[in-house]
Amino acid sequence: MAYRYRCGECSFKTSWGTESQGEQAQITHYTDRHPGLCPGGTVEANTKNPEGSIGCLGVLAVLFLLFVLAASCNR
């Protein structure tokens, strides 16, 4: 799943990436732009296209087609 962090002090937002990449980018932003403040804000999760959901559906589709093919060959 991809994550994006938004600054609690300004309009900065990180690019979509892993949770650790976003957290590090937010810490770097706070260090540069808001020294002395603890990093805050919000975290967004990309739920429209979670990583791996299409792959799982693809595997299920292939297994289904193999099952249909095997069933039709046994007649």
XYZ file of N, CA, C and O in Angstrom:
300
model
N 0.846 -1.162 0.000
C 0.000 0.000 0.000
C 0.898 1.233 0.000
O 1.970 1.227 0.571
N 0.442 2.276 -0.625
C 1.209 3.520 -0.701
C 0.676 4.517 0.333
O -0.514 4.538 0.648
N 1.598 5.324 0.844
C 1.252 6.316 1.863
C 1.766 7.688 1.452
O 2.771 7.806 0.757
N 1.062 8.743 1.907
C 1.493 10.119 1.702
C 1.285 10.871 3.011
O 0.226 10.787 3.621
N 2.311 11.576 3.423
C 2.265 12.339 4.671
C 2.030 13.810 4.357
O 2.604 14.350 3.421
N 1.186 14.462 5.164
C 0.915 15.898 5.042
C 1.405 16.596 6.304
O 1.186 16.136 7.410
N 2.047 17.746 6.090
C 2.571 18.539 7.190
C 1.412 19.143 7.986
O 0.401 19.559 7.417
N 1.578 19.236 9.294
C 0.568 19.855 10.147
C 0.750 21.360 10.286
O -0.088 22.042 10.869
N 1.839 21.901 9.742
C 2.148 23.320 9.890
C 1.966 24.106 8.594
O 1.741 25.314 8.630
N 2.117 23.440 7.443
C 2.008 24.135 6.158
C 1.353 23.191 5.145
O 0.826 22.152 5.517
N 1.403 23.525 3.886
C 0.721 22.727 2.860
C 1.605 21.651 2.240
O 1.229 21.044 1.241
N 2.768 21.366 2.837
C 3.670 20.357 2.301
C 3.045 18.971 2.382
O 2.365 18.627 3.351
N 3.267 18.178 1.331
C 2.874 16.768 1.352
C 3.947 15.968 0.639
O 4.564 16.430 -0.326
N 4.197 14.766 1.123
C 5.197 13.905 0.519
C 4.604 13.244 -0.717
O 3.388 13.245 -0.920
N 5.459 12.653 -1.521
C 4.965 11.871 -2.651
C 4.494 10.511 -2.128
O 4.808 10.117 -1.014
N 3.730 9.792 -2.949
C 3.275 8.466 -2.558
C 4.466 7.524 -2.493
O 5.327 7.535 -3.364
N 4.525 6.726 -1.466
C 5.613 5.768 -1.306
C 5.329 4.846 -0.139
O 4.202 4.777 0.363
N 6.368 4.170 0.297
C 6.198 3.280 1.447
C 6.024 4.120 2.711
O 6.319 5.323 2.723
N 5.571 3.484 3.745
C 5.351 4.179 5.003
C 6.649 4.764 5.546
O 6.689 5.918 5.999
N 7.721 4.009 5.466
C 9.000 4.494 5.993
C 9.567 5.629 5.147
O 10.168 6.566 5.681
N 9.370 5.593 3.828
C 9.827 6.692 2.958
C 9.083 7.986 3.289
O 9.681 9.049 3.368
N 7.775 7.882 3.472
C 6.976 9.061 3.797
C 7.329 9.641 5.144
O 7.428 10.860 5.311
N 7.546 8.765 6.110
C 7.912 9.221 7.450
C 9.261 9.942 7.429
O 9.422 11.001 8.040
N 10.216 9.384 6.702
C 11.537 10.013 6.614
C 11.463 11.363 5.896
O 12.103 12.329 6.308
N 10.660 11.441 4.832
C 10.501 12.707 4.109
C 9.849 13.763 5.008
O 10.222 14.946 4.967
N 8.894 13.356 5.834
C 8.246 14.305 6.736
C 9.225 14.777 7.811
O 9.265 15.964 8.141
N 10.030 13.881 8.341
C 11.029 14.267 9.348
C 12.034 15.250 8.746
O 12.380 16.262 9.365
N 12.469 14.964 7.531
C 13.405 15.862 6.840
C 12.773 17.229 6.618
O 13.412 18.271 6.820
N 11.516 17.254 6.212
C 10.805 18.523 5.998
C 10.720 19.325 7.299
O 10.996 20.527 7.307
N 10.342 18.682 8.383
C 10.233 19.385 9.665
C 11.587 19.901 10.137
O 11.691 20.988 10.689
N 12.631 19.120 9.899
C 13.978 19.553 10.290
C 14.386 20.804 9.522
O 14.954 21.736 10.104
N 14.083 20.829 8.226
C 14.460 21.967 7.374
C 13.551 23.177 7.550
O 14.024 24.316 7.616
N 12.259 22.975 7.589
C 11.288 24.083 7.548
C 10.704 24.483 8.903
O 10.253 25.608 9.068
N 10.639 23.552 9.834
C 10.025 23.824 11.134
C 10.928 23.311 12.258
O 10.522 22.433 13.033
N 12.155 23.830 12.363
C 13.075 23.328 13.385
C 12.513 23.533 14.790
O 11.867 24.535 15.081
N 12.718 22.545 15.635
C 12.253 22.629 17.013
C 10.859 22.084 17.227
O 10.438 21.910 18.373
N 10.116 21.814 16.157
C 8.766 21.259 16.293
C 8.804 19.752 16.045
O 9.563 19.263 15.220
N 7.952 19.051 16.768
C 7.810 17.614 16.521
C 6.993 17.411 15.253
O 5.992 18.100 15.047
N 7.396 16.474 14.391
C 6.621 16.221 13.178
C 5.181 15.844 13.498
O 4.913 15.048 14.400
N 4.266 16.434 12.770
C 2.846 16.166 12.957
C 2.138 16.251 11.630
O 2.753 16.418 10.588
N 0.846 16.153 11.654
C 0.056 16.206 10.428
C -0.763 14.938 10.276
O -1.112 14.282 11.255
N -1.028 14.597 9.035
C -1.859 13.429 8.759
C -1.150 12.488 7.790
O -0.230 12.875 7.095
N -1.638 11.264 7.767
C -1.122 10.243 6.851
C -2.293 9.752 6.016
O -3.356 9.438 6.545
N -2.094 9.714 4.695
C -3.106 9.181 3.792
C -2.642 7.822 3.282
O -1.464 7.634 3.008
N -3.564 6.900 3.161
C -3.267 5.591 2.571
C -4.008 5.490 1.249
O -5.182 5.839 1.157
N -3.319 5.031 0.219
C -3.927 4.874 -1.094
C -4.736 3.581 -1.095
O -4.197 2.498 -1.287
N -6.042 3.700 -0.888
C -6.901 2.519 -0.828
C -7.570 2.222 -2.159
O -8.194 1.189 -2.317
N -7.432 3.115 -3.142
C -8.050 2.871 -4.448
C -7.337 1.768 -5.209
O -7.951 1.013 -5.929
N -6.022 1.685 -5.067
C -5.241 0.683 -5.785
C -4.194 0.083 -4.855
O -3.007 0.298 -5.035
N -4.645 -0.663 -3.843
C -3.670 -1.248 -2.922
C -2.764 -2.233 -3.643
O -3.199 -2.972 -4.515
N -1.524 -2.221 -3.276
C -0.530 -3.059 -3.926
C -0.852 -4.531 -3.713
O -1.123 -4.964 -2.613
N -0.837 -5.298 -4.759
C -1.024 -6.730 -4.667
C -2.433 -7.229 -4.940
O -2.624 -8.407 -5.142
N -3.439 -6.371 -4.954
C -4.804 -6.862 -5.150
C -5.021 -7.367 -6.568
O -5.705 -8.352 -6.790
N -4.449 -6.721 -7.577
C -4.599 -7.172 -8.952
C -3.848 -8.487 -9.157
O -4.330 -9.382 -9.841
N -2.698 -8.632 -8.563
C -1.935 -9.862 -8.682
C -2.685 -11.061 -8.136
O -2.694 -12.134 -8.736
N -3.334 -10.885 -7.008
C -4.102 -11.970 -6.402
C -5.286 -12.341 -7.284
O -5.570 -13.522 -7.492
N -5.973 -11.359 -7.832
C -7.100 -11.637 -8.716
C -6.633 -12.341 -9.980
O -7.316 -13.231 -10.495
N -5.473 -11.965 -10.480
C -4.919 -12.618 -11.664
C -4.624 -14.083 -11.414
O -4.912 -14.939 -12.259
N -4.039 -14.384 -10.262
C -3.742 -15.771 -9.909
C -5.031 -16.574 -9.793
O -5.126 -17.705 -10.284
N -6.041 -16.003 -9.179
C -7.326 -16.694 -9.057
C -7.960 -16.938 -10.425
O -8.535 -18.007 -10.670
N -7.850 -15.980 -11.335
C -8.402 -16.143 -12.679
C -7.688 -17.271 -13.423
O -8.338 -18.088 -14.089
N -6.367 -17.337 -13.332
C -5.606 -18.403 -13.989
C -5.976 -19.761 -13.401
O -6.176 -20.736 -14.143
N -6.085 -19.843 -12.081
C -6.476 -21.112 -11.455
C -7.864 -21.545 -11.893
O -8.115 -22.738 -12.146
N -8.778 -20.602 -12.013
C -10.134 -20.918 -12.463
C -10.111 -21.453 -13.893
O -10.766 -22.451 -14.215
N -9.347 -20.801 -14.770
C -9.265 -21.257 -16.158
C -8.630 -22.641 -16.251
O -9.066 -23.479 -17.052
N -7.612 -22.900 -15.449
C -7.003 -24.232 -15.426
C -8.000 -25.286 -14.940
O -8.042 -26.406 -15.457
N -8.806 -24.934 -13.955
C -9.832 -25.852 -13.455
C -10.856 -26.161 -14.540
O -11.221 -27.328 -14.755
N -11.295 -25.142 -15.260
C -12.270 -25.340 -16.341
C -11.655 -26.193 -17.440
O -12.304 -27.112 -17.965
N -10.398 -25.939 -17.783
C -9.715 -26.718 -18.814
C -9.575 -28.180 -18.379
O -9.838 -29.100 -19.168
N -9.193 -28.400 -17.136
C -9.041 -29.776 -16.633
C -10.381 -30.488 -16.606
O -10.475 -31.671 -16.947
N -11.431 -29.799 -16.228
C -12.755 -30.405 -16.157
C -13.259 -30.770 -17.564
O -13.905 -31.809 -17.757
N -12.947 -29.933 -18.547
C -13.422 -30.215 -19.901
C -12.617 -31.344 -20.570
O -13.122 -32.012 -21.453
N -11.394 -31.541 -20.158
C -10.562 -32.609 -20.745
C -10.945 -33.983 -20.205
O -10.660 -34.999 -20.848
N -11.562 -34.057 -19.044
C -11.925 -35.341 -18.440
C -13.225 -35.919 -18.985
O -13.640 -36.975 -18.564
N -13.872 -35.281 -19.896
C -15.160 -35.778 -20.425
C -14.985 -36.685 -21.554
O -14.273 -36.945 -22.308
